[in-house]
XYZ file of C-alpha atoms in Angstrom:
763
model
C 30.287 16.366 -87.712
C 26.671 15.562 -86.792
C 27.044 11.711 -87.173
C 29.157 9.609 -84.832
C 29.169 6.601 -87.442
C 32.623 6.329 -89.141
C 32.018 7.147 -92.923
C 34.409 5.080 -95.062
C 35.103 7.611 -97.862
C 36.117 10.156 -95.069
C 38.303 7.609 -93.348
C 39.968 6.829 -96.402
C 40.498 10.383 -97.561
C 42.061 11.273 -93.940
C 44.293 8.126 -94.161
C 45.501 9.395 -97.669
C 46.333 13.112 -96.210
C 48.337 11.195 -93.473
C 50.460 9.236 -96.041
C 51.088 12.273 -98.102
C 52.125 14.466 -95.162
C 54.487 11.406 -94.201
C 55.940 10.802 -97.650
C 55.792 13.822 -99.959
C 58.358 16.580 -100.116
C 56.345 18.748 -102.421
C 54.898 21.739 -100.472
C 51.903 21.736 -102.575
C 50.844 18.306 -101.912
C 51.297 19.235 -98.005
C 49.143 22.163 -98.475
C 46.647 20.202 -100.404
C 46.564 17.647 -97.750
C 46.122 20.190 -94.725
C 43.167 21.761 -96.791
C 41.600 18.430 -97.211
C 41.687 17.891 -93.284
C 40.265 21.358 -93.106
C 37.286 20.444 -95.100
C 36.255 17.710 -92.785
C 35.939 20.413 -89.695
C 32.320 20.709 -90.647
C 31.435 17.308 -91.906
C 32.296 13.851 -91.157
C 32.652 11.839 -87.783
C 34.555 13.402 -84.855
C 36.602 10.319 -84.553
C 38.480 11.430 -87.609
C 39.180 14.922 -85.968
C 40.541 13.109 -83.054
C 42.949 11.082 -85.172
C 43.762 14.149 -87.179
C 44.885 16.033 -83.937
C 46.910 13.154 -82.738
C 48.774 12.889 -86.048
C 49.489 16.801 -85.858
C 50.696 16.872 -82.342
C 53.021 13.680 -82.993
C 54.244 15.158 -86.063
C 55.176 18.654 -84.610
C 59.029 18.364 -85.333
C 58.336 17.161 -88.891
C 59.989 19.074 -91.826
C 56.740 19.320 -93.760
C 55.521 21.526 -90.918
C 58.793 23.709 -90.601
C 58.660 24.211 -94.623
C 55.466 26.234 -94.261
C 55.402 29.937 -93.757
C 54.192 31.584 -90.675
C 50.823 32.701 -92.256
C 50.352 28.992 -93.697
C 51.022 27.455 -90.362
C 48.552 29.380 -88.500
C 45.793 29.114 -91.058
C 46.390 25.200 -92.017
C 48.014 23.858 -88.816
C 46.777 26.014 -85.817
C 43.061 26.367 -87.180
C 42.648 22.781 -86.914
C 42.893 23.090 -83.137
C 41.194 26.398 -82.972
C 38.057 25.747 -85.254
C 37.298 22.014 -84.493
C 35.584 20.366 -81.537
C 36.979 21.929 -78.490
C 36.970 19.337 -76.206
C 39.077 17.033 -78.340
C 41.503 20.003 -79.234
C 42.216 20.854 -75.520
C 42.558 17.285 -74.414
C 45.098 16.468 -77.262
C 47.082 19.617 -76.364
C 47.364 19.034 -72.814
C 48.153 15.402 -73.052
C 50.834 15.782 -75.640
C 52.051 18.969 -73.505
C 52.433 16.832 -70.370
C 54.185 13.787 -72.063
C 56.213 15.587 -74.724
C 60.020 15.300 -74.029
C 61.051 16.792 -77.523
C 63.178 20.049 -77.937
C 62.119 23.207 -76.524
C 61.112 24.822 -79.899
C 58.511 22.305 -80.244
C 57.310 22.627 -76.527
C 56.994 26.242 -77.178
C 54.567 25.700 -80.167
C 52.303 23.778 -77.993
C 52.471 26.397 -75.436
C 51.611 28.919 -78.086
C 48.625 26.981 -79.534
C 47.185 26.385 -76.102
C 47.477 30.037 -75.135
C 45.621 31.059 -78.340
C 43.188 28.438 -77.559
C 42.374 30.002 -74.125
C 42.370 33.597 -75.485
C 40.124 32.796 -78.359
C 37.011 31.779 -76.220
C 37.322 28.085 -76.928
C 36.632 27.346 -73.349
C 33.275 29.114 -73.476
C 32.708 27.240 -76.582
C 33.406 23.900 -75.077
C 31.251 24.569 -71.895
C 28.463 25.823 -74.236
C 28.618 22.442 -76.459
C 28.109 20.450 -73.374
C 25.140 22.718 -72.112
C 23.538 22.112 -75.648
C 24.352 18.507 -75.244
C 25.700 18.718 -78.891
C 29.118 17.517 -77.793
C 30.360 14.092 -78.359
C 28.741 11.188 -76.506
C 31.896 10.564 -74.701
C 32.275 7.772 -71.685
C 32.251 8.928 -68.098
C 35.984 7.929 -68.015
C 36.681 10.477 -71.012
C 34.485 13.168 -69.517
C 36.307 12.934 -66.280
C 39.501 13.017 -67.801
C 38.599 16.210 -69.747
C 37.377 17.702 -66.513
C 40.530 16.807 -64.708
C 42.694 18.473 -67.569
C 40.316 21.858 -67.521
C 40.667 22.148 -63.773
C 44.183 21.072 -63.475
C 45.588 22.941 -66.114
C 47.812 25.179 -64.138
C 49.248 22.251 -62.044
C 49.915 20.173 -65.544
C 51.699 23.088 -66.928
C 53.727 24.181 -64.055
C 54.977 20.644 -63.730
C 55.945 20.640 -67.242
C 57.191 24.299 -67.976
C 58.405 24.942 -64.312
C 59.941 28.569 -64.265
C 59.194 28.975 -67.994
C 55.596 28.721 -67.437
C 53.298 31.080 -69.420
C 51.384 33.636 -67.286
C 48.063 32.872 -68.622
C 48.531 29.205 -67.125
C 49.089 30.512 -63.518
C 46.279 29.947 -61.142
C 45.697 33.929 -60.441
C 44.898 34.475 -64.439
C 43.637 31.179 -65.511
C 40.799 30.532 -62.961
C 39.346 33.999 -63.420
C 39.528 33.390 -67.147
C 37.732 30.097 -66.638
C 35.064 31.822 -64.499
C 34.625 34.537 -67.205
C 34.083 31.836 -69.860
C 31.789 29.712 -67.675
C 29.486 32.734 -67.185
C 29.529 33.551 -71.031
C 28.273 29.987 -71.322
C 25.676 30.432 -68.777
C 24.394 33.645 -70.381
C 24.235 31.679 -73.663
C 22.243 29.245 -71.675
C 19.861 31.690 -70.284
C 19.088 33.010 -73.766
C 18.682 29.423 -75.191
C 16.111 28.579 -72.267
C 14.196 31.730 -73.045
C 13.981 30.467 -76.647
C 12.521 27.215 -75.542
C 15.704 25.213 -76.048
C 16.455 22.695 -73.554
C 19.856 22.697 -72.009
C 22.131 20.890 -69.393
C 24.143 22.476 -66.796
C 25.679 19.247 -65.659
C 29.279 19.601 -67.330
C 29.332 23.284 -65.897
C 28.185 22.412 -62.369
C 30.992 19.480 -62.370
C 33.623 21.988 -63.574
C 32.567 24.262 -60.837
C 32.586 21.465 -58.272
C 36.101 20.353 -59.246
C 37.651 23.888 -59.036
C 36.036 24.280 -55.445
C 37.271 20.852 -54.253
C 40.597 21.568 -55.265
C 40.799 24.887 -53.365
C 40.564 27.412 -56.001
C 37.285 28.990 -55.324
C 39.058 32.295 -54.299
C 40.802 32.984 -57.473
C 37.700 31.614 -59.406
C 35.170 33.979 -58.027
C 37.444 36.690 -58.591
C 36.590 36.232 -62.304
C 32.864 36.752 -61.744
C 32.929 40.043 -60.162
C 32.529 41.777 -63.815
C 29.981 39.692 -65.186
C 26.113 39.787 -65.292
C 25.875 37.526 -62.496
C 27.545 39.826 -59.942
C 24.333 40.699 -57.729
C 21.112 39.878 -59.214
C 18.920 37.111 -57.793
C 16.564 36.901 -60.891
C 19.638 35.782 -63.006
C 20.203 32.881 -60.531
C 16.467 32.092 -60.726
C 16.611 31.882 -64.626
C 19.522 29.751 -64.500
C 18.418 26.984 -61.849
C 14.957 27.577 -61.794
C 12.830 25.881 -59.045
C 15.482 23.180 -58.593
C 15.264 23.964 -54.793
C 11.664 22.663 -54.801
C 12.391 19.418 -56.756
C 15.858 18.439 -55.644
C 16.471 17.758 -51.787
C 20.163 17.969 -52.335
C 19.948 21.155 -53.999
C 17.525 22.355 -51.216
C 20.110 21.475 -48.644
C 22.913 23.266 -50.315
C 21.104 26.511 -50.686
C 19.045 26.849 -47.475
C 21.329 25.189 -45.041
C 24.988 24.565 -46.234
C 25.543 27.987 -47.995
C 23.827 29.979 -44.989
C 24.733 28.067 -41.863
C 27.732 25.824 -42.516
C 29.957 28.066 -44.913
C 30.738 31.440 -43.966
C 33.472 32.691 -46.379
C 31.197 34.314 -48.915
C 30.791 38.005 -49.421
C 27.507 39.750 -48.543
C 26.708 39.951 -52.122
C 26.330 36.106 -52.239
C 23.992 36.104 -49.235
C 21.853 38.897 -51.369
C 21.790 36.560 -54.242
C 20.925 33.535 -52.435
C 18.104 35.034 -50.114
C 16.937 37.295 -52.917
C 16.489 33.975 -55.118
C 14.334 32.370 -52.330
C 12.288 35.506 -52.135
C 11.751 36.474 -55.582
C 9.115 33.622 -56.484
C 6.111 32.744 -54.522
C 6.662 29.103 -54.669
C 10.041 29.531 -53.158
C 8.913 32.040 -50.346
C 8.163 29.186 -47.935
C 11.875 28.061 -48.102
C 12.858 31.846 -47.035
C 10.603 31.442 -43.835
C 12.322 28.209 -43.095
C 15.720 29.760 -43.487
C 14.981 32.622 -41.236
C 13.683 30.247 -38.698
C 16.973 28.412 -38.797
C 18.982 31.681 -38.930
C 17.228 33.009 -35.792
C 17.804 29.697 -33.908
C 21.470 29.886 -34.743
C 22.014 33.405 -33.916
C 20.295 33.119 -30.598
C 22.024 29.805 -29.479
C 24.312 30.580 -26.621
C 26.529 27.583 -27.289
C 27.204 28.882 -31.055
C 27.944 32.356 -29.548
C 30.558 31.028 -27.348
C 32.136 28.202 -29.703
C 31.664 29.342 -33.299
C 34.260 31.381 -34.915
C 33.534 35.322 -34.950
C 33.527 35.362 -38.645
C 30.803 32.787 -38.902
C 28.762 34.664 -36.284
C 28.930 37.743 -38.287
C 27.997 35.900 -41.619
C 24.758 34.434 -39.664
C 23.846 38.129 -38.421
C 24.152 39.254 -41.848
C 21.899 36.684 -43.338
C 19.369 37.130 -40.630
C 18.938 40.718 -41.252
C 18.898 40.369 -44.950
C 16.026 37.699 -44.586
C 14.176 39.954 -42.207
C 14.412 42.617 -44.857
C 12.968 40.619 -47.342
C 9.714 39.762 -45.237
C 6.294 41.172 -46.030
C 4.177 42.368 -43.419
C 1.973 39.326 -43.361
C 5.046 36.986 -43.162
C 6.414 39.181 -40.402
C 3.201 38.837 -38.195
C 3.593 34.964 -38.892
C 7.124 34.973 -37.423
C 6.800 37.650 -34.617
C 6.961 35.160 -31.794
C 10.022 33.599 -33.259
C 11.805 36.925 -33.978
C 10.810 38.225 -30.440
C 12.581 34.852 -28.925
C 15.469 35.114 -31.092
C 15.805 39.068 -30.238
C 15.474 38.478 -26.615
C 17.670 35.288 -26.107
C 20.175 36.123 -28.793
C 20.877 39.557 -27.387
C 21.321 38.179 -23.637
C 24.014 35.377 -25.349
C 25.796 38.225 -27.090
C 25.769 40.760 -24.505
C 27.226 38.201 -21.938
C 30.138 37.625 -24.265
C 33.615 39.230 -23.263
C 34.308 39.973 -26.977
C 33.690 43.727 -27.849
C 32.831 42.657 -31.420
C 30.160 39.986 -30.309
C 28.607 42.478 -28.011
C 28.139 45.125 -30.612
C 26.842 42.438 -33.068
C 24.110 41.815 -30.534
C 23.371 45.476 -30.144
C 23.055 46.071 -33.766
C 20.976 42.935 -34.694
C 18.822 43.759 -31.626
C 18.215 47.182 -32.809
C 17.368 46.079 -36.324
C 14.886 43.539 -35.355
C 13.238 45.832 -32.903
C 12.791 48.341 -35.520
C 11.341 45.944 -37.888
C 8.882 44.485 -35.555
C 8.032 47.935 -34.060
C 7.013 46.469 -30.844
C 4.388 48.964 -29.348
C 6.379 51.829 -31.062
C 9.227 51.201 -28.617
C 12.685 50.769 -30.397
C 15.953 49.450 -28.824
C 18.769 51.757 -28.583
C 22.234 51.057 -27.549
C 25.403 53.052 -27.299
C 28.505 51.657 -29.188
C 31.252 53.235 -31.006
C 30.171 52.607 -34.861
C 33.051 51.046 -36.988
C 32.884 49.668 -40.596
C 31.359 46.326 -39.359
C 28.383 47.827 -37.392
C 27.768 50.235 -40.335
C 27.601 47.380 -42.661
C 25.090 45.396 -40.427
C 22.871 48.486 -40.097
C 22.818 49.084 -43.888
C 21.385 45.587 -44.627
C 18.174 46.947 -43.397
C 17.978 49.643 -45.929
C 16.141 48.695 -49.330
C 18.328 48.590 -52.212
C 17.195 51.085 -54.778
C 19.038 52.015 -58.026
C 19.474 55.599 -56.875
C 22.942 56.933 -56.178
C 23.107 57.694 -52.605
C 25.912 60.289 -53.226
C 23.448 62.184 -55.850
C 20.726 62.054 -53.197
C 22.925 63.354 -50.485
C 24.033 66.161 -52.962
C 20.505 67.191 -53.796
C 19.633 67.893 -50.195
C 22.248 70.450 -50.111
C 20.973 72.002 -53.317
C 17.625 72.623 -51.733
C 18.831 74.901 -49.019
C 21.316 76.827 -51.172
C 19.262 79.718 -51.268
C 19.707 80.472 -47.432
C 23.718 80.286 -47.562
C 25.659 82.809 -45.741
C 28.597 82.344 -47.824
C 28.914 86.010 -48.606
C 29.508 87.033 -44.946
C 33.005 87.046 -43.780
C 33.264 85.042 -40.560
C 35.146 86.677 -37.756
C 38.328 84.848 -36.774
C 37.770 83.576 -32.886
C 40.584 81.006 -33.026
C 42.455 82.827 -30.280
C 39.566 83.477 -28.010
C 39.994 82.041 -24.483
C 37.327 81.280 -22.178
C 37.722 83.519 -18.944
C 37.438 81.597 -15.714
C 37.702 82.941 -11.972
C 38.784 79.361 -10.813
C 42.517 78.685 -10.839
C 44.407 75.549 -10.791
C 44.966 74.031 -7.470
C 48.739 74.448 -6.119
C 48.564 71.701 -3.152
C 47.479 68.051 -3.553
C 45.386 68.353 -0.287
C 43.231 71.150 -1.976
C 42.809 68.835 -4.769
C 41.510 65.831 -2.411
C 39.115 68.106 -0.562
C 37.882 69.521 -3.945
C 37.015 66.060 -5.308
C 35.623 65.084 -1.792
C 33.127 67.805 -1.183
C 32.898 70.530 -4.016
C 29.881 70.836 -6.205
C 31.567 73.404 -8.492
C 32.020 71.403 -11.761
C 34.791 73.840 -12.752
C 36.834 73.358 -9.625
C 36.414 69.747 -9.550
C 37.590 69.438 -13.467
C 40.591 71.609 -12.668
C 41.539 69.546 -9.611
C 41.260 66.536 -11.542
C 43.360 67.935 -14.367
C 46.103 68.952 -12.012
C 46.234 65.884 -9.733
C 48.687 63.651 -11.563
C 51.148 66.467 -11.918
C 51.048 67.211 -8.183
C 51.474 63.676 -7.101
C 54.474 63.118 -9.180
C 55.911 66.605 -8.077
C 55.202 66.214 -4.346
C 56.193 62.656 -3.403
C 56.238 63.353 0.383
C 52.722 64.893 0.175
C 51.471 62.172 -2.142
C 52.494 59.477 0.095
C 50.706 61.008 3.090
C 47.222 60.861 1.321
C 47.838 58.032 -1.417
C 45.268 55.460 -0.358
C 42.689 58.055 0.584
C 42.986 60.008 -2.637
C 42.903 56.542 -4.489
C 39.736 55.559 -2.858
C 38.118 58.920 -3.865
C 39.224 58.424 -7.390
C 38.123 54.915 -7.571
C 34.389 55.731 -6.545
C 34.522 58.841 -8.547
C 31.983 59.403 -11.175
C 31.774 61.691 -14.137
C 28.449 63.617 -12.866
C 30.019 66.809 -14.564
C 30.636 65.231 -17.957
C 34.208 66.501 -17.683
C 35.962 65.710 -21.244
C 38.582 62.876 -21.101
C 37.402 62.167 -17.377
C 38.406 58.224 -17.670
C 41.987 58.918 -18.754
C 42.343 61.864 -16.209
C 41.207 59.746 -13.291
C 43.307 56.662 -14.419
C 46.532 58.574 -14.947
C 46.270 59.967 -11.239
C 45.666 56.595 -9.962
C 48.494 55.219 -11.851
C 50.739 58.108 -10.665
C 49.650 57.289 -6.900
C 50.515 53.491 -7.430
C 53.866 54.239 -8.793
C 54.716 57.028 -6.116
C 53.437 54.925 -2.987
C 53.512 51.584 -4.454
C 52.943 48.936 -1.507
C 50.145 50.836 0.365
C 48.182 51.697 -2.821
C 48.527 48.134 -4.423
C 47.754 46.399 -0.937
C 44.386 48.604 -1.217
C 43.571 48.126 -4.921
C 44.288 44.388 -4.663
C 41.911 44.028 -1.495
C 39.306 46.146 -3.061
C 39.259 44.020 -6.123
C 37.502 41.072 -4.248
C 35.390 43.280 -1.978
C 31.801 43.501 -1.990
C 29.529 46.231 -3.682
C 31.734 47.187 -6.620
C 30.716 47.526 -10.207
C 32.178 45.616 -13.083
C 33.822 48.895 -14.507
C 35.435 49.584 -11.122
C 36.968 46.092 -10.846
C 38.301 46.211 -14.403
C 39.623 49.877 -13.443
C 41.572 48.393 -10.621
C 43.163 45.689 -13.018
C 44.003 48.484 -15.641
C 45.548 50.853 -13.196
C 47.857 48.053 -11.537
C 48.875 46.999 -15.175
C 49.989 50.397 -16.313
C 51.669 51.125 -12.771
C 53.720 47.778 -13.217
C 54.699 48.761 -16.806
C 55.916 52.228 -15.665
C 57.917 50.726 -12.723
C 59.348 48.356 -14.912
C 60.815 51.059 -17.191
C 64.104 52.961 -16.725
C 63.915 56.162 -14.805
C 63.737 59.164 -17.012
C 64.760 62.539 -16.179
C 61.240 63.957 -15.985
C 60.092 61.830 -13.092
C 61.034 62.653 -9.520
C 64.337 61.038 -8.640
C 63.452 60.322 -5.043
C 60.323 58.455 -6.106
C 62.463 56.173 -8.295
C 65.844 55.878 -6.791
C 65.333 56.120 -3.010
C 62.615 53.774 -1.913
C 60.633 54.392 1.127
C 61.074 52.133 4.222
C 57.583 50.538 3.012
C 59.260 49.335 -0.173
C 60.533 46.027 1.192
C 60.908 42.947 -0.910
C 57.771 40.689 -1.272
C 58.238 37.724 1.283
C 60.540 35.002 -0.312
C 62.005 37.195 -2.875
C 65.769 36.788 -2.548
C 68.032 39.664 -2.808
C 70.532 37.757 -4.970
C 68.651 38.022 -8.116
C 70.705 40.964 -9.191
C 73.919 39.000 -9.624
C 72.081 36.150 -11.409
C 70.858 38.852 -13.771
C 74.179 40.408 -14.209
C 75.993 36.922 -14.782
C 73.492 36.209 -17.737
C 73.899 39.596 -19.120
C 77.702 39.185 -19.072
C 77.619 35.838 -20.577
C 75.497 36.933 -23.503
C 77.442 40.392 -24.134
C 79.893 40.868 -27.001
C 82.542 43.478 -26.834
C 83.763 45.150 -29.738
C 87.066 47.441 -29.364
C 87.308 48.871 -32.781
C 85.093 51.500 -34.364
C 83.077 54.216 -32.784
C 81.902 53.008 -29.453
C 78.019 53.666 -28.402
C 77.638 55.712 -25.172
C 77.394 53.454 -22.146
C 73.824 53.550 -20.828
C 73.581 54.467 -17.192
C 72.349 51.678 -15.121
C 69.180 52.270 -13.267
C 67.454 50.164 -10.476
C 64.478 47.983 -11.415
C 61.848 49.373 -9.500
C 59.400 46.582 -10.345
C 61.278 43.663 -9.195
C 61.227 44.267 -5.469
C 57.508 44.848 -5.452
C 56.493 42.421 -8.083
C 54.995 40.060 -5.514
C 52.836 42.764 -4.350
C 51.122 43.117 -7.733
C 50.875 39.446 -8.296
C 49.971 37.339 -5.343
C 47.146 39.261 -3.604
C 45.076 38.919 -6.915
C 45.317 35.110 -6.612
C 43.426 35.072 -3.377
C 39.895 34.344 -3.221
C 39.336 33.765 -6.876
C 37.386 30.584 -6.370
C 35.226 31.936 -3.597
C 31.753 33.201 -5.283
C 30.853 36.738 -3.988
C 27.371 38.252 -3.902
C 28.149 40.563 -6.751
C 30.326 38.647 -9.056
C 31.596 34.931 -9.734
C 35.047 34.516 -11.484
C 34.598 31.153 -12.218
C 31.006 31.313 -12.965
C 29.266 34.086 -15.362
C 31.781 36.784 -15.057
C 33.863 35.804 -18.249
C 34.896 39.074 -18.952
C 36.507 39.764 -15.575
C 38.208 36.504 -15.320
C 39.749 36.891 -18.807
C 41.039 40.399 -17.854
C 42.359 39.144 -14.480
C 44.303 36.438 -16.187
C 45.688 38.747 -18.831
C 46.757 41.341 -16.031
C 48.561 38.560 -14.102
C 50.231 37.502 -17.262
C 51.410 41.167 -17.763
C 52.812 41.061 -14.221
C 54.506 38.024 -15.176
C 55.938 39.150 -18.454
C 57.512 42.271 -16.523
C 59.156 40.132 -13.940
C 61.638 38.660 -16.684
C 64.554 40.379 -15.033
C 63.830 39.125 -11.388
C 64.407 35.308 -11.849
C 63.672 34.149 -8.303
C 60.466 35.974 -7.890
C 59.551 34.937 -11.789
C 59.891 31.278 -10.926
C 57.487 31.538 -7.875
C 54.978 33.628 -10.017
C 55.225 31.069 -12.902
C 54.305 28.240 -10.638
C 51.461 30.122 -9.203
C 50.011 31.350 -12.649
C 50.403 28.036 -14.294
C 48.294 26.416 -11.245
C 45.886 29.034 -11.543
C 45.181 29.079 -15.237
C 45.301 25.130 -15.672
C 41.861 24.942 -14.025
C 40.399 27.141 -16.711
C 42.218 26.054 -19.749
C 39.085 24.622 -21.328
C 36.840 27.677 -20.725
C 33.957 28.091 -22.950
C 34.794 31.691 -23.590
C 37.244 32.406 -26.068
C 38.665 35.753 -24.356
C 39.403 33.655 -21.186
C 41.194 30.806 -23.295
C 43.158 33.698 -25.180
C 44.037 34.990 -21.576
C 45.142 31.784 -20.611
C 47.472 31.338 -23.510
C 48.886 34.428 -23.147
C 49.700 33.674 -19.475
C 51.632 30.567 -20.646
C 53.651 32.348 -23.202
C 54.447 34.990 -20.481
C 55.699 32.266 -18.014
C 57.745 30.745 -20.895
C 59.279 34.048 -21.800
C 59.931 35.216 -18.264
C 61.360 32.324 -16.488
C 65.004 31.275 -16.652
C 65.271 27.917 -18.852
C 66.914 26.035 -15.718
C 64.467 27.258 -13.234
C 61.624 26.520 -15.515
C 62.749 22.751 -16.192
C 63.373 22.404 -12.546
C 60.300 23.934 -10.876
C 57.872 23.108 -13.770
C 59.267 19.769 -14.923
C 56.061 17.700 -13.651
C 53.991 19.991 -15.763
C 55.657 20.698 -18.962
C 54.749 17.344 -20.693
C 51.090 17.738 -19.876
C 51.252 21.588 -20.903
C 52.752 20.667 -24.246
C 50.166 17.900 -24.920
C 47.444 20.552 -24.261
C 48.930 23.104 -26.237
C 49.243 20.854 -29.270
C 45.493 19.962 -29.046
C 44.589 23.584 -28.761
C 46.845 24.648 -31.768
C 44.998 21.992 -33.976
C 41.457 22.084 -32.606
C 40.498 25.320 -30.916
C 37.760 27.118 -32.723
C 39.295 30.704 -32.122
C 41.936 31.495 -34.798
C 43.858 33.710 -31.927
C 43.932 30.924 -29.607
C 45.374 28.623 -32.117
C 48.041 31.062 -33.001
C 49.110 31.758 -29.252
C 49.249 28.020 -28.820
C 51.649 27.678 -31.683
C 53.769 30.421 -30.232
C 53.790 28.804 -26.768
C 55.087 25.570 -28.125
C 57.638 27.175 -30.200
C 58.814 28.981 -26.998
C 58.734 25.643 -24.885
C 60.645 23.902 -27.373
C 63.285 26.500 -27.814
C 63.619 26.631 -23.948
C 64.035 22.584 -23.824
C 66.379 22.577 -26.559
C 68.647 25.450 -24.961
C 68.611 23.568 -21.708
C 69.659 20.437 -23.194
C 72.619 22.152 -25.203
C 73.758 23.886 -21.892
C 73.754 20.585 -20.034
C 75.670 19.029 -22.830
C 78.384 21.913 -22.715
C 78.567 21.403 -18.973
C 79.162 17.732 -19.464
C 81.895 18.311 -21.893
C 83.598 21.092 -19.878
C 83.649 18.654 -16.683
């Protein structure tokens, strides 16, 4: 098999075997011919082996083959495919399998031998032959064909076998198997390199590249998780050596593409890549180069605004892992770069309206500060730790072989001698703290306490009782609603009351619901007033949104009926809100109601007035005033992205809740689209999400006919913009919202066209 020149004797002997198999009916002659073909597996030219395989698969339905016993077929026929050169065997099987149109029994035999080929490690042997460069001196065309068949095996078998496909040929099983076979070949390559034998990884690299190009990297990497290449950089170094120093393309892939352009890999892949660069003195300058690139990318304000959050997290992980690999001398060399990265990057991240991005900036800032040890001062932020932040923090901890669980358990053993386990604890679960302060009974007492008292306990009890007193004493609440709202809006948690934000917010919501118009007028006016913090303005929006949601729900028995059913004289409809919207809503409900006369009927729900519809304008329109006038403390259309995004979201909530008030909904829809249209291409993804949510709310809440009449000049341009966002926005949520908006718009247009056609037919 070592010579590629055909031997005349072998060629004549093989031809004689073919004639015997084609013409002889004697079983002994057939067995002798097959044994002769077997004898040439280890000697003679490989061209004869290819001819032999082609002859065998073309005669798979021959009588002489079916005359053999199962053991003879396995040993004399199948072994020719399983013990000869694997490349020719696989190629012959797959080509025949894809072209075979014979009975299913013959097809089953081809499938069976192909399955055995894969199960017996022949793929690993095939790849190893090419690593040794002992394979056939095939042409580039033949090698490309073999690569295509190896990588495309699931597609080839699926096209031929359809629902009868073998489970081993499915992508979720085949590609992990291929990965495992490839790693086996790489391990043998490592050993060969240690022994001083030259090897080539060209064919393996081409196979891997073709798998990734065809989109099967996910299934493929699953097969490598149980191999020796799982997480050790030194193994990667033994395989590829210092190729990054000699080959510019390889250097670009490892130091730039895998770290700054791709971001789908797991953290262990980053550890392997960066550990590979750090493991060798000649490669460490590339680690410095990579760290500079990562720090620039992490601190770039444009990247923070425009790149996907997943990519920002990926770069943050790579940055922390790189810093953790630095030696002290290298850290001093990069001190100015890291300091600039920390200060500029933290500012860019903390300015973001996305909570995860802000947390990312805090964690990376803390880690860089701790690593550089600036004057002994370390940054420390307050944030809720989650799985993501904990993983980032863990990247700065040196990895050791010790088991962290074992270490933690040792700490408890040390102090086992001082345990008080033998002492029986006294049950104090039923104890209650004695207090001389009682709950206030009147709302004005609560107000006076919150204004003037310095007693922490009295303040806490007043705050806890306030919401219930507001809802139970409507008349008293309306007398002091605005004053109490003002006190609560400016109130700070100086006594560290548990649940302070929710208690304060719940009372403000109750006041807004109970005395709607005066309180909403106060809150919407204060939103644009001077000398308010960002948190206070966000609180105003949150309270208004929660109050509107409560007003839009049916009245329950637990609420005070007068507050819900008998509106005060101040509860006048907002200007331009027509009173006949009820008839339109009832007409739409009746036209879409199906009545069933048989069976057990459901209890009829008691109709309740819509408390939100008459006052929807008071929530909505005042917040659209002065948004384009920069104040001394905030600038909605400037740097205050978070406030702008929350404002748009709140307005969209008001819009959605007005679904049962078609007249006011039309006015709100026009105003909202005009407002958000100017910021539809905002740099902040949170603002863009708010804009798209607002558009969805308009399409959901407006009557189809009203929408087409009132927004006819905007719909075409809006649809074009939504299509652009759905295709090209870097944020996945924005793309999803844009698709939802397009679906809603198309449904509305289709429904209106159907209604018009139905009216024309009736007329």
